[in-house]
Amino acid sequence: SKAIVMPWTSADGSVINMKFRSVETKRFWYHKEGQRVNSYLYGLEQFNKTGLPTVWLVESEIDCLRLWTLGIPAIAFGTANISKSQESLIRNSPAEHLVIAVDNDAVGKQFKSKLTEMLSGYFILSEVAYPSAKYKDISDLTDQQILQIKAELKDI
């Protein structure tokens, strides 16, 4: 189908669905027999294995993968929304410090507010300040920009 595949797993590593992205267009779809992903977090299984206290929260799997390639643990919601199941997964994770790195657009700003409202008081929260409005999401930044932002956050 000329697509890359991003497997979604449960916190214990069981594959629950597969998300496909066309290599020719920006078209996404899920396997029709997979579970709904709004009860899971992309990358959570890997984060739970790190033993690290800090994880970055992003909307898309691509942004999550981008951060992992730089050695930065990340989890993705797959959308600009958080479900009660996802909130519970985060609260039961080893995370102590959450870096909110959602998209730099109107929907992302609403999502950031919702995340802050739901998770403050449970975690240390930081947020990514994009250098300008021309950067839509974390993947628009260079490696150096991302690493500079990480350094400025003074991760615990």
mmCIF file of C-alpha atoms in Angstrom:
data_model
loop_
_atom_site.group_PDB
_atom_site.id
_atom_site.type_symbol
_atom_site.label_atom_id
_atom_site.label_comp_id
_atom_site.label_asym_id
_atom_site.label_seq_id
_atom_site.Cartn_x
_atom_site.Cartn_y
_atom_site.Cartn_z
ATOM 1 C CA SER A 1 0.000 0.000 0.000
ATOM 2 C CA LYS A 2 3.084 2.288 -0.235
ATOM 3 C CA ALA A 3 2.948 3.264 3.405
ATOM 4 C CA ILE A 4 5.086 3.195 6.510
ATOM 5 C CA VAL A 5 3.638 1.415 9.523
ATOM 6 C CA MET A 6 3.736 2.633 13.104
ATOM 7 C CA PRO A 7 2.644 -0.089 15.546
ATOM 8 C CA TRP A 8 0.677 1.041 18.578
ATOM 9 C CA THR A 9 1.275 -1.077 21.667
ATOM 10 C CA SER A 10 -0.219 -1.337 25.103
ATOM 11 C CA ALA A 11 1.928 -0.551 28.133
ATOM 12 C CA ASP A 12 2.861 -4.255 28.289
ATOM 13 C CA GLY A 13 4.008 -4.354 24.657
ATOM 14 C CA SER A 14 1.013 -6.055 23.029
ATOM 15 C CA VAL A 15 0.301 -4.662 19.561
ATOM 16 C CA ILE A 16 -3.191 -3.153 19.622
ATOM 17 C CA ASN A 17 -3.271 -1.420 16.219
ATOM 18 C CA MET A 18 -1.164 -0.303 13.287
ATOM 19 C CA LYS A 19 -1.204 3.244 11.931
ATOM 20 C CA PHE A 20 -0.259 3.660 8.288
ATOM 21 C CA ARG A 21 1.065 6.775 6.591
ATOM 22 C CA SER A 22 1.241 7.012 2.827
ATOM 23 C CA VAL A 23 4.722 7.653 1.453
ATOM 24 C CA GLU A 24 3.178 9.666 -1.393
ATOM 25 C CA THR A 25 0.719 11.947 0.426
ATOM 26 C CA LYS A 26 -0.071 13.030 3.980
ATOM 27 C CA ARG A 27 -2.775 10.387 4.340
ATOM 28 C CA PHE A 28 -3.132 8.283 7.487
ATOM 29 C CA TRP A 29 -5.257 5.270 8.372
ATOM 30 C CA TYR A 30 -5.467 2.532 10.980
ATOM 31 C CA HIS A 31 -5.831 -1.217 10.562
ATOM 32 C CA LYS A 32 -9.552 -1.908 10.429
ATOM 33 C CA GLU A 33 -9.333 -4.782 12.928
ATOM 34 C CA GLY A 34 -7.231 -2.904 15.484
ATOM 35 C CA GLN A 35 -8.370 -1.452 18.779
ATOM 36 C CA ARG A 36 -9.173 2.252 19.137
ATOM 37 C CA VAL A 37 -5.958 4.060 20.065
ATOM 38 C CA ASN A 38 -7.555 6.686 22.305
ATOM 39 C CA SER A 39 -7.116 4.319 25.259
ATOM 40 C CA TYR A 40 -3.351 4.057 24.689
ATOM 41 C CA LEU A 41 -0.274 6.263 24.351
ATOM 42 C CA TYR A 42 2.229 5.818 21.543
ATOM 43 C CA GLY A 43 5.716 5.258 23.007
ATOM 44 C CA LEU A 44 4.557 4.612 26.582
ATOM 45 C CA GLU A 45 5.942 1.074 26.656
ATOM 46 C CA GLN A 46 9.403 2.379 25.711
ATOM 47 C CA PHE A 47 9.240 5.266 28.189
ATOM 48 C CA ASN A 48 8.249 2.976 31.049
ATOM 49 C CA LYS A 49 11.429 0.941 30.427
ATOM 50 C CA THR A 50 13.769 3.952 30.655
ATOM 51 C CA GLY A 51 13.520 4.620 34.368
ATOM 52 C CA LEU A 52 13.804 8.324 33.540
ATOM 53 C CA PRO A 53 11.616 10.914 35.281
ATOM 54 C CA THR A 54 10.998 13.169 32.246
ATOM 55 C CA VAL A 55 8.868 12.531 29.176
ATOM 56 C CA TRP A 56 7.775 14.892 26.395
ATOM 57 C CA LEU A 57 4.105 14.902 25.363
ATOM 58 C CA VAL A 58 3.360 15.326 21.648
ATOM 59 C CA GLU A 59 0.371 14.899 19.389
ATOM 60 C CA SER A 60 1.734 12.705 16.582
ATOM 61 C CA GLU A 61 3.678 9.494 16.310
ATOM 62 C CA ILE A 62 6.113 11.181 13.896
ATOM 63 C CA ASP A 63 6.958 13.861 16.491
ATOM 64 C CA CYS A 64 7.362 11.137 19.108
ATOM 65 C CA LEU A 65 9.745 9.165 16.902
ATOM 66 C CA ARG A 66 11.684 12.335 16.085
ATOM 67 C CA LEU A 67 12.332 13.019 19.761
ATOM 68 C CA TRP A 68 13.350 9.421 20.476
ATOM 69 C CA THR A 69 15.951 9.647 17.685
ATOM 70 C CA LEU A 70 17.531 12.494 19.686
ATOM 71 C CA GLY A 71 17.479 10.448 22.893
ATOM 72 C CA ILE A 72 14.481 12.312 24.299
ATOM 73 C CA PRO A 73 11.720 10.057 25.693
ATOM 74 C CA ALA A 74 8.327 11.006 24.301
ATOM 75 C CA ILE A 75 4.759 9.759 24.170
ATOM 76 C CA ALA A 76 2.071 10.693 21.641
ATOM 77 C CA PHE A 77 -1.695 10.894 21.886
ATOM 78 C CA GLY A 78 -2.276 10.380 18.161
ATOM 79 C CA THR A 79 -4.513 13.442 18.177
ATOM 80 C CA ALA A 80 -4.984 16.772 19.957
ATOM 81 C CA ASN A 81 -7.086 15.276 22.721
ATOM 82 C CA ILE A 82 -6.572 13.304 25.918
ATOM 83 C CA SER A 83 -8.967 10.611 27.070
ATOM 84 C CA LYS A 84 -9.552 9.543 30.677
ATOM 85 C CA SER A 85 -7.726 6.279 29.865
ATOM 86 C CA GLN A 86 -4.697 8.185 28.582
ATOM 87 C CA GLU A 87 -4.736 10.452 31.628
ATOM 88 C CA SER A 88 -4.728 7.368 33.861
ATOM 89 C CA LEU A 89 -1.824 5.831 31.917
ATOM 90 C CA ILE A 90 0.250 8.980 32.392
ATOM 91 C CA ARG A 91 -0.574 9.190 36.099
ATOM 92 C CA ASN A 92 0.435 5.534 36.545
ATOM 93 C CA SER A 93 3.682 5.939 34.607
ATOM 94 C CA PRO A 94 7.051 6.604 36.260
ATOM 95 C CA ALA A 95 6.957 10.201 34.971
ATOM 96 C CA GLU A 96 7.597 13.046 37.383
ATOM 97 C CA HIS A 97 8.216 15.810 34.818
ATOM 98 C CA LEU A 98 6.087 16.300 31.699
ATOM 99 C CA VAL A 99 7.254 18.538 28.860
ATOM 100 C CA ILE A 100 4.263 19.682 26.829
ATOM 101 C CA ALA A 101 5.448 19.857 23.210
ATOM 102 C CA VAL A 102 2.154 19.794 21.332
ATOM 103 C CA ASP A 103 1.597 21.519 17.985
ATOM 104 C CA ASN A 104 2.140 25.262 17.702
ATOM 105 C CA ASP A 105 -1.295 26.108 16.300
ATOM 106 C CA ALA A 106 -4.723 27.064 17.665
ATOM 107 C CA VAL A 107 -5.762 23.449 18.270
ATOM 108 C CA GLY A 108 -2.420 22.718 19.939
ATOM 109 C CA LYS A 109 -2.825 25.709 22.238
ATOM 110 C CA GLN A 110 -6.260 24.457 23.333
ATOM 111 C CA PHE A 111 -4.798 20.982 23.863
ATOM 112 C CA LYS A 112 -1.932 22.431 25.924
ATOM 113 C CA SER A 113 -4.477 24.176 28.171
ATOM 114 C CA LYS A 114 -6.418 20.941 28.624
ATOM 115 C CA LEU A 115 -3.256 18.970 29.452
ATOM 116 C CA THR A 116 -2.171 21.618 31.940
ATOM 117 C CA GLU A 117 -5.589 21.604 33.601
ATOM 118 C CA MET A 118 -5.752 17.809 33.859
ATOM 119 C CA LEU A 119 -2.154 17.086 34.879
ATOM 120 C CA SER A 120 -1.023 20.017 37.009
ATOM 121 C CA GLY A 121 -0.686 19.118 40.652
ATOM 122 C CA TYR A 122 0.408 15.593 39.726
ATOM 123 C CA PHE A 123 3.590 16.403 37.806
ATOM 124 C CA ILE A 124 6.185 19.083 37.241
ATOM 125 C CA LEU A 125 5.020 20.650 33.969
ATOM 126 C CA SER A 126 7.126 22.476 31.406
ATOM 127 C CA GLU A 127 6.214 23.572 27.927
ATOM 128 C CA VAL A 128 8.114 23.997 24.705
ATOM 129 C CA ALA A 129 8.289 27.617 23.575
ATOM 130 C CA TYR A 130 8.588 27.555 19.795
ATOM 131 C CA PRO A 131 11.010 30.155 18.374
ATOM 132 C CA SER A 132 8.294 31.563 16.088
ATOM 133 C CA ALA A 133 4.872 30.861 14.599
ATOM 134 C CA LYS A 134 6.475 29.416 11.451
ATOM 135 C CA TYR A 135 7.228 26.203 13.379
ATOM 136 C CA LYS A 136 4.054 24.102 13.425
ATOM 137 C CA ASP A 137 5.336 21.200 15.488
ATOM 138 C CA ILE A 138 8.443 19.686 17.037
ATOM 139 C CA SER A 139 9.433 18.045 13.743
ATOM 140 C CA ASP A 140 9.768 21.468 12.092
ATOM 141 C CA LEU A 141 12.664 22.301 14.416
ATOM 142 C CA THR A 142 16.272 21.356 13.733
ATOM 143 C CA ASP A 143 18.040 18.869 15.974
ATOM 144 C CA GLN A 144 20.049 21.735 17.435
ATOM 145 C CA GLN A 145 16.910 23.753 18.225
ATOM 146 C CA ILE A 146 15.299 20.786 19.981
ATOM 147 C CA LEU A 147 18.414 20.051 22.005
ATOM 148 C CA GLN A 148 18.705 23.742 22.946
ATOM 149 C CA ILE A 149 15.090 23.753 24.161
ATOM 150 C CA LYS A 150 15.811 20.594 26.169
ATOM 151 C CA ALA A 151 18.896 22.201 27.726
ATOM 152 C CA GLU A 152 16.918 25.309 28.664
ATOM 153 C CA LEU A 153 14.273 23.207 30.414
ATOM 154 C CA LYS A 154 16.892 21.965 32.883
ATOM 155 C CA ASP A 155 15.413 18.465 32.971
ATOM 156 C CA ILE A 156 15.327 16.906 36.400
#
